PDB file of C-alpha atoms in Angstrom:
ATOM      1  CA  MET J   1       0.019   0.025  -0.010  1.00 63.00           C
ATOM      2  CA  ASP J   2       1.151   3.479  -0.555  1.00 77.00           C
ATOM      3  CA  GLU J   3       1.741   5.942   2.259  1.00 83.00           C
ATOM      4  CA  GLU J   4      -1.576   7.709   2.032  1.00 84.00           C
ATOM      5  CA  LYS J   5      -3.618   4.437   2.097  1.00 85.00           C
ATOM      6  CA  SER J   6      -1.529   3.072   4.884  1.00 83.00           C
ATOM      7  CA  LEU J   7      -2.032   6.163   7.000  1.00 83.00           C
ATOM      8  CA  SER J   8      -5.804   6.117   6.223  1.00 85.00           C
ATOM      9  CA  ASN J   9      -5.981   2.506   7.395  1.00 84.00           C
ATOM     10  CA  ILE J  10      -4.074   3.143  10.510  1.00 85.00           C
ATOM     11  CA  LYS J  11      -6.209   6.147  11.316  1.00 81.00           C
ATOM     12  CA  THR J  12      -9.350   4.130  10.852  1.00 84.00           C
ATOM     13  CA  ARG J  13      -7.958   1.512  13.286  1.00 83.00           C
ATOM     14  CA  VAL J  14      -6.904   3.925  16.041  1.00 83.00           C
ATOM     15  CA  GLU J  15      -9.125   7.020  15.579  1.00 79.00           C
ATOM     16  CA  ASP J  16     -11.161   6.243  18.816  1.00 83.00           C
ATOM     17  CA  ASP J  17      -7.915   6.014  20.850  1.00 82.00           C
ATOM     18  CA  VAL J  18      -6.026   9.071  19.511  1.00 83.00           C
ATOM     19  CA  SER J  19      -7.181  12.672  19.517  1.00 85.00           C
ATOM     20  CA  LYS J  20      -7.350  14.638  16.248  1.00 85.00           C
ATOM     21  CA  ALA J  21      -4.799  17.076  17.671  1.00 87.00           C
ATOM     22  CA  ILE J  22      -2.262  14.371  18.394  1.00 84.00           C
ATOM     23  CA  TRP J  23      -2.862  12.714  14.971  1.00 83.00           C
ATOM     24  CA  LYS J  24      -2.366  16.034  13.242  1.00 82.00           C
ATOM     25  CA  GLU J  25       0.749  16.993  15.266  1.00 82.00           C
ATOM     26  CA  TYR J  26       2.666  13.691  15.352  1.00 76.00           C
ATOM     27  CA  VAL J  27       1.443  11.748  12.395  1.00 81.00           C
ATOM     28  CA  LYS J  28       2.815  12.900   8.968  1.00 83.00           C
ATOM     29  CA  THR J  29       4.107   9.505   7.861  1.00 87.00           C
ATOM     30  CA  THR J  30       3.759   5.822   8.797  1.00 85.00           C
ATOM     31  CA  LYS J  31       7.165   6.033  10.298  1.00 86.00           C
ATOM     32  CA  ASP J  32       6.042   8.948  12.493  1.00 87.00           C
ATOM     33  CA  TRP J  33       3.044   6.930  13.574  1.00 86.00           C
ATOM     34  CA  ALA J  34       5.176   3.904  14.418  1.00 85.00           C
ATOM     35  CA  LYS J  35       7.468   5.921  16.628  1.00 86.00           C
ATOM     36  CA  TYR J  36       4.586   7.708  18.364  1.00 87.00           C
ATOM     37  CA  ALA J  37       2.586   4.465  18.760  1.00 86.00           C
ATOM     38  CA  HIS J  38       5.539   2.560  20.110  1.00 82.00           C
ATOM     39  CA  GLU J  39       6.330   5.207  22.643  1.00 82.00           C
ATOM     40  CA  HIS J  40       2.682   5.365  23.796  1.00 83.00           C
ATOM     41  CA  ASN J  41       1.641   1.728  23.479  1.00 80.00           C
ATOM     42  CA  PHE J  42      -0.732   2.078  20.581  1.00 84.00           C
ATOM     43  CA  TRP J  43      -1.415  -0.328  17.780  1.00 86.00           C
ATOM     44  CA  TYR J  44       0.901  -0.113  14.656  1.00 87.00           C
ATOM     45  CA  PRO J  45       1.846  -2.540  11.945  1.00 87.00           C
ATOM     46  CA  THR J  46       5.278  -3.082  10.306  1.00 87.00           C
ATOM     47  CA  THR J  47       6.319  -5.121   7.267  1.00 88.00           C
ATOM     48  CA  VAL J  48       9.757  -6.517   7.086  1.00 90.00           C
ATOM     49  CA  TYR J  49      11.276  -6.956   3.638  1.00 91.00           C
ATOM     50  CA  LYS J  50      14.005  -9.351   2.573  1.00 93.00           C
ATOM     51  CA  ASN J  51      15.381  -9.114  -1.033  1.00 92.00           C
ATOM     52  CA  ASN J  52      12.539  -6.552  -1.787  1.00 91.00           C
ATOM     53  CA  GLU J  53       9.847  -9.123  -0.859  1.00 92.00           C
ATOM     54  CA  PRO J  54       7.665  -9.071   2.238  1.00 92.00           C
ATOM     55  CA  PHE J  55       9.173 -11.483   4.756  1.00 95.00           C
ATOM     56  CA  ALA J  56       7.338 -10.806   7.980  1.00 95.00           C
ATOM     57  CA  TYR J  57       4.404  -8.826   9.265  1.00 92.00           C
ATOM     58  CA  ILE J  58       4.641  -7.438  12.802  1.00 93.00           C
ATOM     59  CA  VAL J  59       1.747  -5.901  14.770  1.00 92.00           C
ATOM     60  CA  ASN J  60       2.584  -4.041  17.940  1.00 90.00           C
ATOM     61  CA  THR J  61      -0.243  -3.518  20.474  1.00 88.00           C
ATOM     62  CA  GLU J  62      -0.460  -2.251  23.993  1.00 86.00           C
ATOM     63  CA  LYS J  63       0.080  -5.652  25.564  1.00 91.00           C
ATOM     64  CA  THR J  64       1.517  -7.844  22.759  1.00 93.00           C
ATOM     65  CA  VAL J  65       3.780  -8.100  19.757  1.00 93.00           C
ATOM     66  CA  HIS J  66       2.521 -10.420  16.930  1.00 96.00           C
ATOM     67  CA  ILE J  67       4.962 -11.635  14.222  1.00 96.00           C
ATOM     68  CA  LYS J  68       3.865 -13.583  11.168  1.00 97.00           C
ATOM     69  CA  PHE J  69       6.434 -14.943   8.719  1.00 97.00           C
ATOM     70  CA  LEU J  70       5.443 -14.935   5.085  1.00 95.00           C
ATOM     71  CA  ASN J  71       6.272 -17.174   2.124  1.00 93.00           C
ATOM     72  CA  GLU J  72       6.450 -16.187  -1.569  1.00 91.00           C
ATOM     73  CA  LYS J  73       2.626 -16.389  -1.953  1.00 92.00           C
ATOM     74  CA  LEU J  74       2.294 -14.134   1.172  1.00 92.00           C
ATOM     75  CA  PHE J  75       0.796 -17.007   3.220  1.00 94.00           C
ATOM     76  CA  TRP J  76       1.929 -16.899   6.777  1.00 93.00           C
ATOM     77  CA  THR J  77       4.040 -19.940   7.528  1.00 95.00           C
ATOM     78  CA  GLY J  78       4.846 -19.298  11.202  1.00 97.00           C
ATOM     79  CA  GLY J  79       4.009 -16.848  13.806  1.00 97.00           C
ATOM     80  CA  MET J  80       4.894 -15.842  17.351  1.00 98.00           C
ATOM     81  CA  VAL J  81       3.111 -13.788  20.051  1.00 97.00           C
ATOM     82  CA  PHE J  82       5.098 -11.969  22.693  1.00 96.00           C
ATOM     83  CA  LYS J  83       3.302 -10.750  25.818  1.00 95.00           C
ATOM     84  CA  LYS J  84       4.699  -7.562  27.278  1.00 91.00           C
ATOM     85  CA  GLU J  85       5.091  -8.432  30.919  1.00 87.00           C
ATOM     86  CA  ASN J  86       6.667  -5.112  32.119  1.00 79.00           C
ATOM     87  CA  SER J  87       8.317  -2.080  30.674  1.00 73.00           C
ATOM     88  CA  ASP J  88      11.450  -3.829  29.459  1.00 85.00           C
ATOM     89  CA  LYS J  89      10.699  -7.601  29.176  1.00 92.00           C
ATOM     90  CA  MET J  90       8.286  -9.576  26.967  1.00 94.00           C
ATOM     91  CA  PHE J  91       7.514 -13.296  26.996  1.00 97.00           C
ATOM     92  CA  LEU J  92       7.116 -15.646  23.964  1.00 97.00           C
ATOM     93  CA  SER J  93       3.724 -17.052  24.820  1.00 98.00           C
ATOM     94  CA  GLU J  94       2.594 -18.560  21.463  1.00 98.00           C
ATOM     95  CA  VAL J  95       4.167 -20.070  18.379  1.00 98.00           C
ATOM     96  CA  TRP J  96       2.333 -21.210  15.202  1.00 97.00           C
ATOM     97  CA  ILE J  97       3.732 -23.421  12.504  1.00 97.00           C
ATOM     98  CA  ARG J  98       1.700 -23.859   9.356  1.00 96.00           C
ATOM     99  CA  ARG J  99       2.106 -26.318   6.441  1.00 95.00           C
ATOM    100  CA  TYR J 100       0.616 -25.962   3.012  1.00 94.00           C
ATOM    101  CA  ALA J 101      -0.052 -28.232   0.038  1.00 91.00           C
ATOM    102  CA  GLY J 102       1.475 -25.815  -2.462  1.00 90.00           C
ATOM    103  CA  LYS J 103      -1.434 -26.387  -4.835  1.00 89.00           C
ATOM    104  CA  ASN J 104      -3.776 -23.385  -4.219  1.00 88.00           C
ATOM    105  CA  ASP J 105      -3.400 -19.670  -4.376  1.00 89.00           C
ATOM    106  CA  GLU J 106      -5.758 -19.097  -1.458  1.00 88.00           C
ATOM    107  CA  MET J 107      -4.116 -19.555   1.945  1.00 90.00           C
ATOM    108  CA  LEU J 108      -7.021 -21.311   3.779  1.00 87.00           C
ATOM    109  CA  LYS J 109      -7.763 -23.556   0.811  1.00 88.00           C
ATOM    110  CA  ASP J 110      -4.166 -24.640   0.622  1.00 92.00           C
ATOM    111  CA  LEU J 111      -3.625 -25.137   4.418  1.00 93.00           C
ATOM    112  CA  LEU J 112      -2.726 -28.684   5.494  1.00 94.00           C
ATOM    113  CA  GLN J 113      -1.835 -28.352   9.128  1.00 96.00           C
ATOM    114  CA  ASP J 114      -1.703 -25.811  11.923  1.00 96.00           C
ATOM    115  CA  GLN J 115       0.434 -26.370  15.040  1.00 98.00           C
ATOM    116  CA  HIS J 116      -0.114 -24.011  17.949  1.00 98.00           C
ATOM    117  CA  LEU J 117       2.233 -24.049  20.978  1.00 98.00           C
ATOM    118  CA  VAL J 118       1.217 -22.068  24.049  1.00 98.00           C
ATOM    119  CA  PHE J 119       3.781 -21.393  26.798  1.00 98.00           C
ATOM    120  CA  THR J 120       3.426 -19.924  30.268  1.00 97.00           C
ATOM    121  CA  PRO J 121       6.129 -18.237  32.355  1.00 96.00           C
ATOM    122  CA  LYS J 122       5.760 -21.198  34.798  1.00 96.00           C
ATOM    123  CA  GLY J 123       6.794 -23.628  32.013  1.00 97.00           C
ATOM    124  CA  ASN J 124       3.528 -25.105  31.116  1.00 97.00           C
ATOM    125  CA  LEU J 125       3.369 -26.051  27.392  1.00 98.00           C
ATOM    126  CA  THR J 126       0.222 -26.989  25.345  1.00 98.00           C
ATOM    127  CA  LEU J 127       0.459 -28.173  21.761  1.00 98.00           C
ATOM    128  CA  THR J 128      -2.599 -28.146  19.650  1.00 98.00           C
ATOM    129  CA  THR J 129      -2.459 -29.686  16.072  1.00 98.00           C
ATOM    130  CA  GLU J 130      -5.158 -29.223  13.576  1.00 97.00           C
ATOM    131  CA  THR J 131      -4.932 -31.235  10.368  1.00 96.00           C
ATOM    132  CA  ILE J 132      -7.163 -30.478   7.460  1.00 95.00           C
ATOM    133  CA  ILE J 133      -8.529 -33.390   5.516  1.00 93.00           C
ATOM    134  CA  ARG J 134     -10.088 -32.224   2.263  1.00 87.00           C
ATOM    135  CA  GLU J 135     -11.302 -35.606   0.704  1.00 82.00           C
ATOM    136  CA  PRO J 136     -14.191 -36.403   0.263  1.00 86.00           C
ATOM    137  CA  PHE J 137     -15.219 -33.307   2.266  1.00 88.00           C
ATOM    138  CA  VAL J 138     -13.374 -30.812   4.489  1.00 89.00           C
ATOM    139  CA  LYS J 139     -12.845 -32.175   7.981  1.00 93.00           C
ATOM    140  CA  ILE J 140     -10.490 -30.892  10.703  1.00 94.00           C
ATOM    141  CA  GLU J 141      -8.846 -33.303  13.101  1.00 96.00           C
ATOM    142  CA  ARG J 142      -7.739 -31.684  16.368  1.00 97.00           C
ATOM    143  CA  GLU J 143      -5.325 -32.996  18.861  1.00 98.00           C
ATOM    144  CA  GLU J 144      -4.275 -31.284  22.036  1.00 98.00           C
ATOM    145  CA  LYS J 145      -1.375 -32.371  24.239  1.00 98.00           C
ATOM    146  CA  GLU J 146       0.082 -30.899  27.400  1.00 97.00           C
ATOM    147  CA  ALA J 147       3.680 -31.333  28.541  1.00 96.00           C
ATOM    148  CA  ALA J 148       3.873 -33.759  31.423  1.00 97.00           C
ATOM    149  CA  TYR J 149       6.583 -31.621  33.193  1.00 97.00           C
ATOM    150  CA  PRO J 150       7.396 -27.973  33.094  1.00 96.00           C
ATOM    151  CA  VAL J 151       9.598 -26.931  30.108  1.00 97.00           C
ATOM    152  CA  ASN J 152      12.466 -24.513  30.250  1.00 97.00           C
ATOM    153  CA  VAL J 153      11.160 -21.204  29.085  1.00 97.00           C
ATOM    154  CA  SER J 154      14.153 -19.075  30.101  1.00 96.00           C
ATOM    155  CA  GLN J 155      14.860 -18.322  26.440  1.00 96.00           C
ATOM    156  CA  ASN J 156      11.239 -17.122  25.909  1.00 97.00           C
ATOM    157  CA  TRP J 157      12.062 -13.870  27.749  1.00 96.00           C
ATOM    158  CA  LYS J 158      13.288 -11.116  25.465  1.00 94.00           C
ATOM    159  CA  LYS J 159      14.214  -7.504  26.086  1.00 91.00           C
ATOM    160  CA  TYR J 160      11.610  -5.037  24.848  1.00 80.00           C
ATOM    161  CA  THR J 161      13.314  -1.999  23.433  1.00 68.00           C
ATOM    162  CA  LYS J 162      12.038   1.544  23.803  1.00 59.00           C
ATOM    163  CA  ILE J 163      12.527   3.845  20.832  1.00 52.00           C
ATOM    164  CA  ARG J 164      14.637   6.908  21.654  1.00 48.00           C
ATOM    165  CA  ARG J 165      14.195  10.103  19.759  1.00 45.00           C
ATOM    166  CA  ILE J 166      17.450  11.448  18.369  1.00 37.00           C
TER     167      ILE J 166
END
């Protein structure tokens, strides 16, 4: 999307949370909005490019950071959710892994399997696997497992960086 459409979409999403005066003063570009939103814990999206192609889509909210990794068809193949636990630390609470058949140009019609891992700071882990069976009709097989013992989640903690104005 171009800058104007992106700003319009962002404004529609946050207009109930941000005054018109703040929007007018601080938001001239999507980069300005991202800086302001990050500093004030508002919603903002970011797309990361690799070799001039979208690689990841990141949405920052007041309490979470969502990351979705994209393939060449722009289907998300994996994802992570970090919960902001305090002003400088966030916890990796969810991970998704998706598999596709590679036969269809529509993400949900091509989806074969979703795996969803949910972690807690105390080391609880739940794995939910949903497998899509399409023949002779669409059916979803769901399996949920919980770890018998706490898992080591020390690597799930990440530093949350504040943006400093230069």
